[in-house]
Amino acid sequence: MSDIDPEALQAHRSHLIRYAMLQLRDPNLAEDVVQETLVAAIESRAKFAAQSSPRTWLVGILKHKIIDLLRKRAREPQLNVAEGEDENELVDALFKENGHWADPPQSWNAPEQSLENAHFWKIFEQCNQRMPLNTARAFMMREFMDMTTDEICQELGISSTNCWVILHRARLALRECLDMNWFGNAR
Amino acid sequence: MLDCKHNTELLSQSYDRPITLRERIAMRMHLLMCRGCRNFEKQLAFLRKAARELPRKL
Ligand SMILES: [Zn+2]
C-alpha cells in the first residue's frame, strides 16, 4: 500500500505520458488524460491492495481513459482513417509490379535479446511515432490495448477490410523501420 | 499462385481474423518456396510480441 500515496503516483507520471503520447501524439491531450488517470487512481486507491504492480494498475486505468477519449473523437468527423495519408506509397516501394519483394526481408539477428535492450525500445517507440497517425492509432488499439478488429472498426467507423489493410500497413512500416534502424539491414 | 505481396497480407491478417483452410494452404505453399516471406513471417511474430511488451518497457 505504501507505493500508492499521491506522491508515488506522480513518480509514474512520465511513463504514463509516454504511453499516452504513443496513442494520441498530442502533448495536451496526453497531459489531460494522464491527469485524469492519476485523479482516478488517487480516488480509487483503496481498491489497489490486491494488484501486483502499481504501474500495471495505472496503465490499466490509462488505457480506459484513452479508449474513452478516442471513442469521443471517433464520432467527430475529422477522424477519417484514410485522410491525408498516402497509404500505398510504402507498399509500392516494398513490392515489384509482379508482386514479389523488391528487396526480400533478411533474417534478424537474435531478436529476443533486443527485448532486453533499453535502446531497442527507444527505436521501437520512434518507429511507432513515425507511422501516419491513424495507422498508428489502429495498430496500437490492436496491439497495445488488445482490442479485437471488430472493436477497432467500430471505434474508427471503418469496414473490417479497411481495418485489416491498415493493420497490415502498420506492420510493414514498423518492420521496415526496425529493419533499417535496429537490425542493421540499411538499404 | 500467391505472390509475396498477397502472402504478406494474409500472414498479417492471420493475426487479426480466422484464416480459412484454403488460405492457410496457399500461405504454406508459398512459404516453402520463399525465404523472404519466411523471414517476414518470423518478424511478424516478433512484432506482436514486442508490441505487447511495450507498455512494460517504456
Ligand atoms: Zn514471398
Short mmCIF file of N, CA, C and O in Angstrom, two decimals, chain A residues 91-166:
data_model
loop_
_atom_site.label_atom_id
_atom_site.label_comp_id
_atom_site.label_asym_id
_atom_site.label_seq_id
_atom_site.Cartn_x
_atom_site.Cartn_y
_atom_site.Cartn_z
N VAL A 91 3.73 0.33 -49.68
CA VAL A 91 3.51 -0.96 -50.31
C VAL A 91 4.12 -0.98 -51.72
O VAL A 91 4.76 -1.94 -52.13
N ASP A 92 3.94 0.13 -52.45
CA ASP A 92 4.50 0.21 -53.80
C ASP A 92 6.02 0.14 -53.78
O ASP A 92 6.64 -0.38 -54.70
N ALA A 93 6.62 0.69 -52.72
CA ALA A 93 8.08 0.68 -52.65
C ALA A 93 8.60 -0.71 -52.26
O ALA A 93 9.69 -1.10 -52.65
N LEU A 94 7.81 -1.45 -51.52
CA LEU A 94 8.29 -2.73 -51.00
C LEU A 94 8.16 -3.88 -52.00
O LEU A 94 8.91 -4.84 -51.94
N PHE A 95 7.16 -3.77 -52.89
CA PHE A 95 6.92 -4.87 -53.82
C PHE A 95 7.05 -4.43 -55.27
O PHE A 95 6.68 -3.31 -55.62
N LYS A 96 7.56 -5.33 -56.08
CA LYS A 96 7.64 -5.05 -57.51
C LYS A 96 6.26 -5.21 -58.13
O LYS A 96 5.33 -5.71 -57.49
N GLU A 97 6.15 -4.83 -59.39
CA GLU A 97 4.85 -4.89 -60.04
C GLU A 97 4.29 -6.31 -60.13
O GLU A 97 3.09 -6.52 -60.09
N ASN A 98 5.19 -7.29 -60.19
CA ASN A 98 4.72 -8.68 -60.25
C ASN A 98 4.38 -9.25 -58.88
O ASN A 98 4.10 -10.44 -58.75
N GLY A 99 4.42 -8.41 -57.84
CA GLY A 99 4.02 -8.87 -56.51
C GLY A 99 5.13 -9.50 -55.70
O GLY A 99 4.91 -9.91 -54.57
N HIS A 100 6.34 -9.57 -56.25
CA HIS A 100 7.46 -10.09 -55.48
C HIS A 100 8.14 -8.97 -54.70
O HIS A 100 8.04 -7.81 -55.06
N TRP A 101 8.83 -9.37 -53.63
CA TRP A 101 9.58 -8.39 -52.85
C TRP A 101 10.56 -7.64 -53.74
O TRP A 101 11.27 -8.27 -54.53
N ALA A 102 10.62 -6.32 -53.60
CA ALA A 102 11.64 -5.56 -54.29
C ALA A 102 13.00 -5.92 -53.67
O ALA A 102 14.01 -6.04 -54.36
N ASP A 103 12.98 -6.13 -52.37
CA ASP A 103 14.19 -6.42 -51.62
C ASP A 103 13.78 -7.34 -50.47
O ASP A 103 13.32 -6.87 -49.44
N PRO A 104 13.88 -8.66 -50.66
CA PRO A 104 13.29 -9.60 -49.69
C PRO A 104 13.86 -9.40 -48.28
O PRO A 104 15.05 -9.14 -48.13
N PRO A 105 13.02 -9.52 -47.24
CA PRO A 105 13.49 -9.37 -45.87
C PRO A 105 14.63 -10.33 -45.54
O PRO A 105 14.56 -11.52 -45.87
N GLN A 106 15.67 -9.79 -44.90
CA GLN A 106 16.77 -10.61 -44.40
C GLN A 106 16.42 -11.05 -42.99
O GLN A 106 15.61 -10.41 -42.33
N SER A 107 17.06 -12.11 -42.54
CA SER A 107 16.72 -12.55 -41.18
C SER A 107 17.30 -11.58 -40.16
O SER A 107 18.26 -10.87 -40.44
N TRP A 108 16.67 -11.54 -38.98
CA TRP A 108 17.10 -10.66 -37.90
C TRP A 108 17.95 -11.44 -36.92
O TRP A 108 17.61 -12.56 -36.56
N ASN A 109 19.00 -10.80 -36.47
CA ASN A 109 19.92 -11.45 -35.56
C ASN A 109 19.45 -11.32 -34.11
O ASN A 109 19.28 -10.22 -33.61
N ALA A 110 19.22 -12.45 -33.46
CA ALA A 110 18.87 -12.50 -32.03
C ALA A 110 17.80 -11.49 -31.62
O ALA A 110 18.02 -10.69 -30.71
N PRO A 111 16.64 -11.51 -32.26
CA PRO A 111 15.60 -10.52 -31.91
C PRO A 111 15.19 -10.59 -30.44
O PRO A 111 14.92 -9.56 -29.82
N GLU A 112 15.17 -11.81 -29.87
CA GLU A 112 14.73 -11.95 -28.47
C GLU A 112 15.59 -11.12 -27.51
O GLU A 112 15.10 -10.56 -26.55
N GLN A 113 16.88 -11.07 -27.83
CA GLN A 113 17.78 -10.29 -26.96
C GLN A 113 17.47 -8.80 -27.00
O GLN A 113 17.70 -8.08 -26.04
N SER A 114 16.95 -8.36 -28.15
CA SER A 114 16.61 -6.93 -28.27
C SER A 114 15.59 -6.51 -27.22
O SER A 114 15.61 -5.38 -26.75
N LEU A 115 14.71 -7.45 -26.87
CA LEU A 115 13.64 -7.12 -25.93
C LEU A 115 14.19 -6.72 -24.57
O LEU A 115 13.51 -6.10 -23.76
N GLU A 116 15.45 -7.10 -24.31
CA GLU A 116 16.07 -6.77 -23.02
C GLU A 116 16.92 -5.51 -23.11
O GLU A 116 17.58 -5.13 -22.16
N ASN A 117 16.92 -4.90 -24.28
CA ASN A 117 17.82 -3.76 -24.51
C ASN A 117 17.04 -2.45 -24.51
O ASN A 117 16.13 -2.24 -25.32
N ALA A 118 17.39 -1.55 -23.59
CA ALA A 118 16.64 -0.29 -23.45
C ALA A 118 16.68 0.53 -24.74
O ALA A 118 15.72 1.20 -25.10
N HIS A 119 17.81 0.48 -25.44
CA HIS A 119 17.92 1.27 -26.67
C HIS A 119 16.96 0.76 -27.75
O HIS A 119 16.40 1.53 -28.51
N PHE A 120 16.77 -0.55 -27.77
CA PHE A 120 15.80 -1.11 -28.72
C PHE A 120 14.43 -0.48 -28.53
O PHE A 120 13.73 -0.13 -29.49
N TRP A 121 14.02 -0.31 -27.27
CA TRP A 121 12.68 0.22 -27.01
C TRP A 121 12.55 1.67 -27.42
O TRP A 121 11.48 2.13 -27.82
N LYS A 122 13.65 2.41 -27.33
CA LYS A 122 13.67 3.79 -27.85
C LYS A 122 13.37 3.79 -29.34
O LYS A 122 12.55 4.56 -29.84
N ILE A 123 14.08 2.92 -30.06
CA ILE A 123 13.90 2.84 -31.51
C ILE A 123 12.47 2.38 -31.84
O ILE A 123 11.82 2.92 -32.73
N PHE A 124 12.00 1.41 -31.08
CA PHE A 124 10.65 0.88 -31.30
C PHE A 124 9.61 2.00 -31.15
O PHE A 124 8.70 2.15 -31.96
N GLU A 125 9.81 2.79 -30.12
CA GLU A 125 8.90 3.91 -29.86
C GLU A 125 8.97 4.93 -31.00
O GLU A 125 7.95 5.41 -31.49
N GLN A 126 10.20 5.23 -31.42
CA GLN A 126 10.36 6.19 -32.52
C GLN A 126 9.72 5.68 -33.81
O GLN A 126 9.12 6.44 -34.57
N CYS A 127 9.88 4.39 -34.06
CA CYS A 127 9.30 3.80 -35.28
C CYS A 127 7.77 3.90 -35.23
O CYS A 127 7.14 4.15 -36.25
N ASN A 128 7.20 3.70 -34.06
CA ASN A 128 5.75 3.87 -33.91
C ASN A 128 5.33 5.30 -34.20
O ASN A 128 4.31 5.55 -34.81
N GLN A 129 6.14 6.23 -33.70
CA GLN A 129 5.78 7.63 -33.87
C GLN A 129 5.91 8.09 -35.32
O GLN A 129 5.33 9.08 -35.71
N ARG A 130 6.69 7.34 -36.06
CA ARG A 130 6.91 7.73 -37.46
C ARG A 130 5.76 7.29 -38.37
O ARG A 130 5.63 7.75 -39.49
N MET A 131 4.94 6.37 -37.88
CA MET A 131 3.80 5.93 -38.70
C MET A 131 2.78 7.06 -38.81
O MET A 131 2.65 7.86 -37.90
N PRO A 132 2.04 7.07 -39.92
CA PRO A 132 0.94 8.05 -40.01
C PRO A 132 0.01 7.89 -38.81
O PRO A 132 -0.22 6.76 -38.36
N LEU A 133 -0.51 8.98 -38.33
CA LEU A 133 -1.26 8.99 -37.07
C LEU A 133 -2.36 7.93 -36.99
O LEU A 133 -2.44 7.17 -36.04
N ASN A 134 -3.20 7.88 -38.00
CA ASN A 134 -4.34 6.98 -37.89
C ASN A 134 -3.96 5.51 -38.08
O ASN A 134 -4.61 4.63 -37.53
N THR A 135 -2.88 5.29 -38.82
CA THR A 135 -2.36 3.93 -38.93
C THR A 135 -1.84 3.48 -37.57
O THR A 135 -2.16 2.39 -37.09
N ALA A 136 -1.07 4.35 -36.94
CA ALA A 136 -0.50 4.04 -35.63
C ALA A 136 -1.60 3.82 -34.61
O ALA A 136 -1.53 2.94 -33.76
N ARG A 137 -2.64 4.62 -34.71
CA ARG A 137 -3.73 4.54 -33.74
C ARG A 137 -4.42 3.18 -33.82
O ARG A 137 -4.66 2.53 -32.81
N ALA A 138 -4.73 2.74 -35.04
CA ALA A 138 -5.38 1.44 -35.21
C ALA A 138 -4.46 0.32 -34.72
O ALA A 138 -4.87 -0.61 -34.02
N PHE A 139 -3.18 0.44 -35.07
CA PHE A 139 -2.20 -0.58 -34.67
C PHE A 139 -2.11 -0.68 -33.14
O PHE A 139 -2.06 -1.78 -32.59
N MET A 140 -2.09 0.46 -32.49
CA MET A 140 -1.96 0.43 -31.04
C MET A 140 -3.22 -0.06 -30.35
O MET A 140 -3.15 -0.73 -29.33
N MET A 141 -4.37 0.25 -30.92
CA MET A 141 -5.60 -0.31 -30.36
C MET A 141 -5.54 -1.84 -30.42
O MET A 141 -5.92 -2.53 -29.48
N ARG A 142 -5.01 -2.32 -31.53
CA ARG A 142 -4.93 -3.77 -31.71
C ARG A 142 -3.86 -4.39 -30.81
O ARG A 142 -4.11 -5.39 -30.13
N GLU A 143 -2.68 -3.80 -30.81
CA GLU A 143 -1.54 -4.47 -30.17
C GLU A 143 -1.30 -4.04 -28.72
O GLU A 143 -0.90 -4.85 -27.91
N PHE A 144 -1.49 -2.78 -28.41
CA PHE A 144 -1.22 -2.36 -27.03
C PHE A 144 -2.46 -2.51 -26.18
O PHE A 144 -2.39 -2.80 -25.01
N MET A 145 -3.61 -2.23 -26.77
CA MET A 145 -4.83 -2.27 -25.98
C MET A 145 -5.53 -3.61 -26.13
O MET A 145 -6.55 -3.86 -25.50
N ASP A 146 -5.01 -4.43 -27.03
CA ASP A 146 -5.55 -5.77 -27.22
C ASP A 146 -7.04 -5.75 -27.56
O ASP A 146 -7.81 -6.57 -27.09
N MET A 147 -7.45 -4.77 -28.38
CA MET A 147 -8.83 -4.73 -28.83
C MET A 147 -8.97 -5.66 -30.04
O MET A 147 -8.01 -5.89 -30.76
N THR A 148 -10.17 -6.19 -30.27
CA THR A 148 -10.38 -7.02 -31.46
C THR A 148 -10.54 -6.11 -32.68
O THR A 148 -10.83 -4.92 -32.52
N THR A 149 -10.36 -6.66 -33.88
CA THR A 149 -10.54 -5.83 -35.07
C THR A 149 -11.98 -5.31 -35.15
O THR A 149 -12.19 -4.18 -35.57
N ASP A 150 -12.94 -6.12 -34.72
CA ASP A 150 -14.33 -5.65 -34.72
C ASP A 150 -14.50 -4.39 -33.87
O ASP A 150 -15.15 -3.43 -34.29
N GLU A 151 -13.90 -4.42 -32.70
CA GLU A 151 -13.99 -3.25 -31.82
C GLU A 151 -13.32 -2.03 -32.46
O GLU A 151 -13.83 -0.92 -32.39
N ILE A 152 -12.18 -2.27 -33.09
CA ILE A 152 -11.44 -1.16 -33.71
C ILE A 152 -12.25 -0.56 -34.86
O ILE A 152 -12.37 0.66 -34.98
N CYS A 153 -12.81 -1.44 -35.71
CA CYS A 153 -13.63 -0.97 -36.83
C CYS A 153 -14.75 -0.09 -36.31
O CYS A 153 -15.04 0.96 -36.86
N GLN A 154 -15.37 -0.57 -35.25
CA GLN A 154 -16.48 0.15 -34.69
C GLN A 154 -16.03 1.52 -34.18
O GLN A 154 -16.65 2.53 -34.47
N GLU A 155 -14.94 1.50 -33.42
CA GLU A 155 -14.44 2.76 -32.86
C GLU A 155 -14.07 3.75 -33.95
O GLU A 155 -14.29 4.94 -33.82
N LEU A 156 -13.43 3.25 -35.00
CA LEU A 156 -12.96 4.15 -36.06
C LEU A 156 -13.99 4.35 -37.16
O LEU A 156 -13.79 5.15 -38.06
N GLY A 157 -15.08 3.60 -37.09
CA GLY A 157 -16.12 3.73 -38.09
C GLY A 157 -15.67 3.32 -39.49
O GLY A 157 -15.97 3.99 -40.48
N ILE A 158 -14.91 2.22 -39.59
CA ILE A 158 -14.45 1.75 -40.89
C ILE A 158 -14.82 0.27 -41.06
O ILE A 158 -15.17 -0.40 -40.10
N SER A 159 -14.72 -0.21 -42.30
CA SER A 159 -15.05 -1.61 -42.57
C SER A 159 -13.94 -2.52 -42.06
O SER A 159 -12.81 -2.08 -41.86
N SER A 160 -14.25 -3.79 -41.86
CA SER A 160 -13.19 -4.68 -41.36
C SER A 160 -12.09 -4.86 -42.40
O SER A 160 -10.92 -4.98 -42.06
N THR A 161 -12.45 -4.85 -43.68
CA THR A 161 -11.41 -4.96 -44.72
C THR A 161 -10.43 -3.79 -44.63
O THR A 161 -9.22 -3.98 -44.66
N ASN A 162 -10.98 -2.62 -44.48
CA ASN A 162 -10.15 -1.42 -44.33
C ASN A 162 -9.26 -1.53 -43.09
O ASN A 162 -8.09 -1.18 -43.10
N CYS A 163 -9.84 -2.07 -42.06
CA CYS A 163 -9.11 -2.25 -40.81
C CYS A 163 -7.91 -3.20 -41.00
O CYS A 163 -6.80 -2.91 -40.57
N TRP A 164 -8.11 -4.32 -41.68
CA TRP A 164 -7.02 -5.27 -41.92
C TRP A 164 -5.92 -4.63 -42.77
O TRP A 164 -4.74 -4.85 -42.53
N VAL A 165 -6.36 -3.85 -43.75
CA VAL A 165 -5.39 -3.18 -44.62
C VAL A 165 -4.52 -2.23 -43.81
O VAL A 165 -3.30 -2.20 -43.95
N ILE A 166 -5.16 -1.47 -42.94
CA ILE A 166 -4.43 -0.51 -42.12
C ILE A 166 -3.46 -1.21 -41.16
O ILE A 166 -2.31 -0.80 -41.01
#
